[in-house]
Structure formats: C-alpha cells, structure tokens
Amino acid sequence: MFNYTVDTSKTVSEAVEALEENLKAEKFGVLWNFDLTAKLQEKGEDFDTPYTILEVCNPQEANRVLSENLMIGYFLPCKIVVYKESDSVKIGMPKPTALIGMVEDQNIKSIAEDIEQRLIKCIDQSA
C-alpha cells in the first residue's frame, strides 16, 4: 500500500488539532493547513465532505534529504490528510518510503523509513 490511514472517533477539527500538537513533538511544523472543502465551495463546487490537508515539514530532515538528492524536493513537504468518510474520520498520508522508492537511492530510503515511522507515530497518537 502506498498509504498509511487510520480511523478516529474525533471530529476532523479535533484530529487536526491533535496532529498539530503531536507533530510539534517530532519537530514537524505545519506549513499549510488547507481546508479543501471550503476552497472547493468558494469556487462554486458542490463538495461538502470535510477534508483538510496538512503540509508538514521538519527543516533538519528536509535539509538532510535535499543535500543527498535535490529531486527529493518533488515529494516535499509531506502531506497528511484528515477527512470524513461515511460515519468515520480518517487520518492518513502517502508513505514517504513509497514515494522515495521511485528514486532508487538507498541512502535516502533509510532516512525516509525514519521519517515515516515518526509520522505514523504522530498519526497514531492523534487518533
């Protein structure tokens, strides 16, 4: 699977708030909190599913991977999504290892594995 996704009993807002706190503990900052639902509605689209996209970054890790391979910037910043589907709220992300696997660079792969585990921890703690 290219993604890691969990269910939570929290609302979208509560899950986003928990994520922001847990990400801080791992030194990931939220660069952008994008309310996709509001933006689509603003553009006249009939979309009412609560859907938030967080773009997150750890500056030290970004520096590490970009110093190894500038093409890794194609995958930055990391995205975590929180959305409502049916009666549950989901928190998920594309796995950094799945994205980095396309570059076929073993040095970067080990960094991606570490980042992925840290982001999974943040997601699990937020659920």
mmCIF file of N, CA and C in Angstrom, residues 8-79:
data_model
loop_
_atom_site.group_PDB
_atom_site.id
_atom_site.type_symbol
_atom_site.label_atom_id
_atom_site.label_comp_id
_atom_site.label_asym_id
_atom_site.label_seq_id
_atom_site.Cartn_x
_atom_site.Cartn_y
_atom_site.Cartn_z
ATOM 1 N N THR A 8 -10.469 7.414 13.350
ATOM 2 C CA THR A 8 -10.514 8.043 14.659
ATOM 3 C C THR A 8 -11.961 8.373 15.006
ATOM 4 N N SER A 9 -12.229 8.433 16.289
ATOM 5 C CA SER A 9 -13.572 8.828 16.734
ATOM 6 C C SER A 9 -13.661 10.347 16.891
ATOM 7 N N LYS A 10 -12.549 11.040 16.679
ATOM 8 C CA LYS A 10 -12.535 12.502 16.798
ATOM 9 C C LYS A 10 -13.196 13.140 15.582
ATOM 10 N N THR A 11 -13.562 14.402 15.737
ATOM 11 C CA THR A 11 -14.027 15.170 14.584
ATOM 12 C C THR A 11 -12.804 15.545 13.754
ATOM 13 N N VAL A 12 -13.033 16.041 12.550
ATOM 14 C CA VAL A 12 -11.926 16.484 11.705
ATOM 15 C C VAL A 12 -11.119 17.561 12.427
ATOM 16 N N SER A 13 -11.808 18.546 13.018
ATOM 17 C CA SER A 13 -11.113 19.634 13.728
ATOM 18 C C SER A 13 -10.296 19.114 14.901
ATOM 19 N N GLU A 14 -10.878 18.210 15.679
ATOM 20 C CA GLU A 14 -10.154 17.652 16.821
ATOM 21 C C GLU A 14 -8.929 16.868 16.367
ATOM 22 N N ALA A 15 -9.065 16.110 15.295
ATOM 23 C CA ALA A 15 -7.945 15.325 14.784
ATOM 24 C C ALA A 15 -6.834 16.233 14.263
ATOM 25 N N VAL A 16 -7.200 17.304 13.569
ATOM 26 C CA VAL A 16 -6.208 18.252 13.060
ATOM 27 C C VAL A 16 -5.475 18.903 14.224
ATOM 28 N N GLU A 17 -6.211 19.304 15.251
ATOM 29 C CA GLU A 17 -5.591 19.936 16.427
ATOM 30 C C GLU A 17 -4.624 18.974 17.113
ATOM 31 N N ALA A 18 -5.034 17.726 17.273
ATOM 32 C CA ALA A 18 -4.163 16.721 17.899
ATOM 33 C C ALA A 18 -2.918 16.482 17.048
ATOM 34 N N LEU A 19 -3.113 16.409 15.753
ATOM 35 C CA LEU A 19 -1.970 16.216 14.848
ATOM 36 C C LEU A 19 -0.961 17.345 14.981
ATOM 37 N N GLU A 20 -1.451 18.567 14.972
ATOM 38 C CA GLU A 20 -0.543 19.713 15.066
ATOM 39 C C GLU A 20 0.309 19.628 16.332
ATOM 40 N N GLU A 21 -0.283 19.230 17.451
ATOM 41 C CA GLU A 21 0.466 19.098 18.704
ATOM 42 C C GLU A 21 1.465 17.951 18.641
ATOM 43 N N ASN A 22 1.038 16.803 18.139
ATOM 44 C CA ASN A 22 1.928 15.641 18.076
ATOM 45 C C ASN A 22 3.061 15.840 17.076
ATOM 46 N N LEU A 23 2.798 16.551 16.004
ATOM 47 C CA LEU A 23 3.844 16.840 15.026
ATOM 48 C C LEU A 23 4.922 17.738 15.632
ATOM 49 N N LYS A 24 4.509 18.700 16.458
ATOM 50 C CA LYS A 24 5.475 19.589 17.122
ATOM 51 C C LYS A 24 6.464 18.783 17.949
ATOM 52 N N ALA A 25 5.974 17.754 18.616
ATOM 53 C CA ALA A 25 6.837 16.925 19.462
ATOM 54 C C ALA A 25 7.926 16.236 18.639
ATOM 55 N N GLU A 26 7.651 15.981 17.373
ATOM 56 C CA GLU A 26 8.630 15.352 16.470
ATOM 57 C C GLU A 26 9.344 16.392 15.615
ATOM 58 N N LYS A 27 9.174 17.666 15.982
ATOM 59 C CA LYS A 27 9.818 18.799 15.298
ATOM 60 C C LYS A 27 9.369 18.982 13.846
ATOM 61 N N PHE A 28 8.111 18.589 13.582
ATOM 62 C CA PHE A 28 7.493 18.849 12.282
ATOM 63 C C PHE A 28 6.570 20.047 12.443
ATOM 64 N N GLY A 29 6.740 21.030 11.582
ATOM 65 C CA GLY A 29 5.850 22.171 11.597
ATOM 66 C C GLY A 29 4.803 22.033 10.512
ATOM 67 N N VAL A 30 3.646 22.624 10.748
ATOM 68 C CA VAL A 30 2.594 22.643 9.728
ATOM 69 C C VAL A 30 2.791 23.905 8.901
ATOM 70 N N LEU A 31 3.199 23.712 7.660
ATOM 71 C CA LEU A 31 3.426 24.835 6.759
ATOM 72 C C LEU A 31 2.120 25.391 6.225
ATOM 73 N N TRP A 32 1.151 24.493 6.058
ATOM 74 C CA TRP A 32 -0.112 24.901 5.466
ATOM 75 C C TRP A 32 -1.211 23.986 5.964
ATOM 76 N N ASN A 33 -2.277 24.586 6.450
ATOM 77 C CA ASN A 33 -3.479 23.870 6.856
ATOM 78 C C ASN A 33 -4.537 24.264 5.830
ATOM 79 N N PHE A 34 -4.791 23.378 4.890
ATOM 80 C CA PHE A 34 -5.632 23.686 3.735
ATOM 81 C C PHE A 34 -6.990 23.024 3.868
ATOM 82 N N ASP A 35 -8.036 23.828 4.025
ATOM 83 C CA ASP A 35 -9.411 23.341 4.106
ATOM 84 C C ASP A 35 -9.917 23.184 2.666
ATOM 85 N N LEU A 36 -9.751 21.985 2.133
ATOM 86 C CA LEU A 36 -10.112 21.724 0.737
ATOM 87 C C LEU A 36 -11.613 21.913 0.510
ATOM 88 N N THR A 37 -12.420 21.529 1.473
ATOM 89 C CA THR A 37 -13.869 21.672 1.346
ATOM 90 C C THR A 37 -14.254 23.137 1.134
ATOM 91 N N ALA A 38 -13.734 24.007 1.982
ATOM 92 C CA ALA A 38 -14.055 25.437 1.881
ATOM 93 C C ALA A 38 -13.580 26.006 0.550
ATOM 94 N N LYS A 39 -12.405 25.609 0.105
ATOM 95 C CA LYS A 39 -11.862 26.138 -1.154
ATOM 96 C C LYS A 39 -12.714 25.696 -2.349
ATOM 97 N N LEU A 40 -13.122 24.447 -2.374
ATOM 98 C CA LEU A 40 -13.955 23.973 -3.487
ATOM 99 C C LEU A 40 -15.309 24.668 -3.480
ATOM 100 N N GLN A 41 -15.873 24.852 -2.285
ATOM 101 C CA GLN A 41 -17.152 25.552 -2.194
ATOM 102 C C GLN A 41 -17.003 27.005 -2.625
ATOM 103 N N GLU A 42 -15.889 27.626 -2.258
ATOM 104 C CA GLU A 42 -15.621 29.004 -2.671
ATOM 105 C C GLU A 42 -15.572 29.114 -4.202
ATOM 106 N N LYS A 43 -15.136 28.052 -4.847
ATOM 107 C CA LYS A 43 -15.038 28.031 -6.309
ATOM 108 C C LYS A 43 -16.329 27.551 -6.965
ATOM 109 N N GLY A 44 -17.389 27.398 -6.160
ATOM 110 C CA GLY A 44 -18.693 27.042 -6.709
ATOM 111 C C GLY A 44 -18.942 25.552 -6.867
ATOM 112 N N GLU A 45 -18.055 24.734 -6.311
ATOM 113 C CA GLU A 45 -18.236 23.285 -6.423
ATOM 114 C C GLU A 45 -19.102 22.767 -5.288
ATOM 115 N N ASP A 46 -19.926 21.776 -5.597
ATOM 116 C CA ASP A 46 -20.808 21.163 -4.618
ATOM 117 C C ASP A 46 -20.058 20.010 -3.946
ATOM 118 N N PHE A 47 -19.220 20.348 -2.990
ATOM 119 C CA PHE A 47 -18.418 19.360 -2.250
ATOM 120 C C PHE A 47 -18.594 19.663 -0.775
ATOM 121 N N ASP A 48 -19.185 18.729 -0.033
ATOM 122 C CA ASP A 48 -19.444 19.016 1.369
ATOM 123 C C ASP A 48 -18.778 18.030 2.330
ATOM 124 N N THR A 49 -17.874 17.211 1.828
ATOM 125 C CA THR A 49 -17.143 16.290 2.682
ATOM 126 C C THR A 49 -16.049 17.047 3.431
ATOM 127 N N PRO A 50 -16.040 17.028 4.756
ATOM 128 C CA PRO A 50 -14.957 17.677 5.491
ATOM 129 C C PRO A 50 -13.612 17.050 5.095
ATOM 130 N N TYR A 51 -12.685 17.873 4.598
ATOM 131 C CA TYR A 51 -11.416 17.365 4.067
ATOM 132 C C TYR A 51 -10.339 18.423 4.263
ATOM 133 N N THR A 52 -9.360 18.109 5.104
ATOM 134 C CA THR A 52 -8.267 19.032 5.403
ATOM 135 C C THR A 52 -6.948 18.387 5.017
ATOM 136 N N ILE A 53 -6.090 19.163 4.384
ATOM 137 C CA ILE A 53 -4.762 18.698 4.001
ATOM 138 C C ILE A 53 -3.735 19.511 4.780
ATOM 139 N N LEU A 54 -2.872 18.818 5.520
ATOM 140 C CA LEU A 54 -1.777 19.476 6.228
ATOM 141 C C LEU A 54 -0.494 19.205 5.462
ATOM 142 N N GLU A 55 0.244 20.263 5.172
ATOM 143 C CA GLU A 55 1.575 20.097 4.596
ATOM 144 C C GLU A 55 2.547 20.311 5.742
ATOM 145 N N VAL A 56 3.364 19.282 6.009
ATOM 146 C CA VAL A 56 4.237 19.310 7.173
ATOM 147 C C VAL A 56 5.696 19.137 6.767
ATOM 148 N N CYS A 57 6.573 19.723 7.588
ATOM 149 C CA CYS A 57 7.993 19.648 7.269
ATOM 150 C C CYS A 57 8.822 19.733 8.546
ATOM 151 N N ASN A 58 9.881 18.967 8.569
ATOM 152 C CA ASN A 58 10.907 19.058 9.585
ATOM 153 C C ASN A 58 12.126 19.636 8.869
ATOM 154 N N PRO A 59 12.512 20.878 9.153
ATOM 155 C CA PRO A 59 13.580 21.531 8.399
ATOM 156 C C PRO A 59 14.893 20.759 8.375
ATOM 157 N N GLN A 60 15.266 20.134 9.504
ATOM 158 C CA GLN A 60 16.514 19.370 9.534
ATOM 159 C C GLN A 60 16.450 18.172 8.599
ATOM 160 N N GLU A 61 15.313 17.484 8.598
ATOM 161 C CA GLU A 61 15.167 16.319 7.719
ATOM 162 C C GLU A 61 15.109 16.741 6.254
ATOM 163 N N ALA A 62 14.429 17.853 5.986
ATOM 164 C CA ALA A 62 14.376 18.357 4.608
ATOM 165 C C ALA A 62 15.781 18.675 4.115
ATOM 166 N N ASN A 63 16.572 19.308 4.955
ATOM 167 C CA ASN A 63 17.957 19.618 4.594
ATOM 168 C C ASN A 63 18.750 18.341 4.325
ATOM 169 N N ARG A 64 18.572 17.341 5.179
ATOM 170 C CA ARG A 64 19.283 16.054 5.008
ATOM 171 C C ARG A 64 18.975 15.416 3.659
ATOM 172 N N VAL A 65 17.688 15.300 3.328
ATOM 173 C CA VAL A 65 17.340 14.596 2.089
ATOM 174 C C VAL A 65 17.683 15.418 0.858
ATOM 175 N N LEU A 66 17.498 16.721 0.931
ATOM 176 C CA LEU A 66 17.833 17.560 -0.223
ATOM 177 C C LEU A 66 19.341 17.626 -0.448
ATOM 178 N N SER A 67 20.118 17.525 0.624
ATOM 179 C CA SER A 67 21.572 17.505 0.487
ATOM 180 C C SER A 67 22.042 16.228 -0.206
ATOM 181 N N GLU A 68 21.271 15.167 -0.063
ATOM 182 C CA GLU A 68 21.584 13.890 -0.720
ATOM 183 C C GLU A 68 21.122 13.879 -2.177
ATOM 184 N N ASN A 69 19.929 14.436 -2.414
ATOM 185 C CA ASN A 69 19.351 14.349 -3.759
ATOM 186 C C ASN A 69 18.288 15.447 -3.909
ATOM 187 N N LEU A 70 18.559 16.409 -4.768
ATOM 188 C CA LEU A 70 17.642 17.541 -4.939
ATOM 189 C C LEU A 70 16.279 17.133 -5.505
ATOM 190 N N MET A 71 16.214 16.006 -6.186
ATOM 191 C CA MET A 71 14.926 15.568 -6.732
ATOM 192 C C MET A 71 13.929 15.179 -5.642
ATOM 193 N N ILE A 72 14.413 14.958 -4.432
ATOM 194 C CA ILE A 72 13.509 14.615 -3.332
ATOM 195 C C ILE A 72 12.553 15.779 -3.057
ATOM 196 N N GLY A 73 12.941 16.972 -3.452
ATOM 197 C CA GLY A 73 12.052 18.121 -3.306
ATOM 198 C C GLY A 73 10.726 17.943 -4.024
ATOM 199 N N TYR A 74 10.698 17.039 -5.001
ATOM 200 C CA TYR A 74 9.436 16.749 -5.700
ATOM 201 C C TYR A 74 8.388 16.191 -4.740
ATOM 202 N N PHE A 75 8.847 15.593 -3.623
ATOM 203 C CA PHE A 75 7.941 14.945 -2.674
ATOM 204 C C PHE A 75 7.719 15.764 -1.406
ATOM 205 N N LEU A 76 8.335 16.931 -1.341
ATOM 206 C CA LEU A 76 8.223 17.762 -0.147
ATOM 207 C C LEU A 76 7.220 18.884 -0.350
ATOM 208 N N PRO A 77 6.592 19.368 0.676
ATOM 209 C CA PRO A 77 6.573 18.827 2.027
ATOM 210 C C PRO A 77 5.696 17.578 2.101
ATOM 211 N N CYS A 78 5.793 16.887 3.221
ATOM 212 C CA CYS A 78 4.941 15.703 3.426
ATOM 213 C C CYS A 78 3.500 16.162 3.616
ATOM 214 N N LYS A 79 2.574 15.331 3.187
ATOM 215 C CA LYS A 79 1.150 15.642 3.340
ATOM 216 C C LYS A 79 0.498 14.642 4.299
#
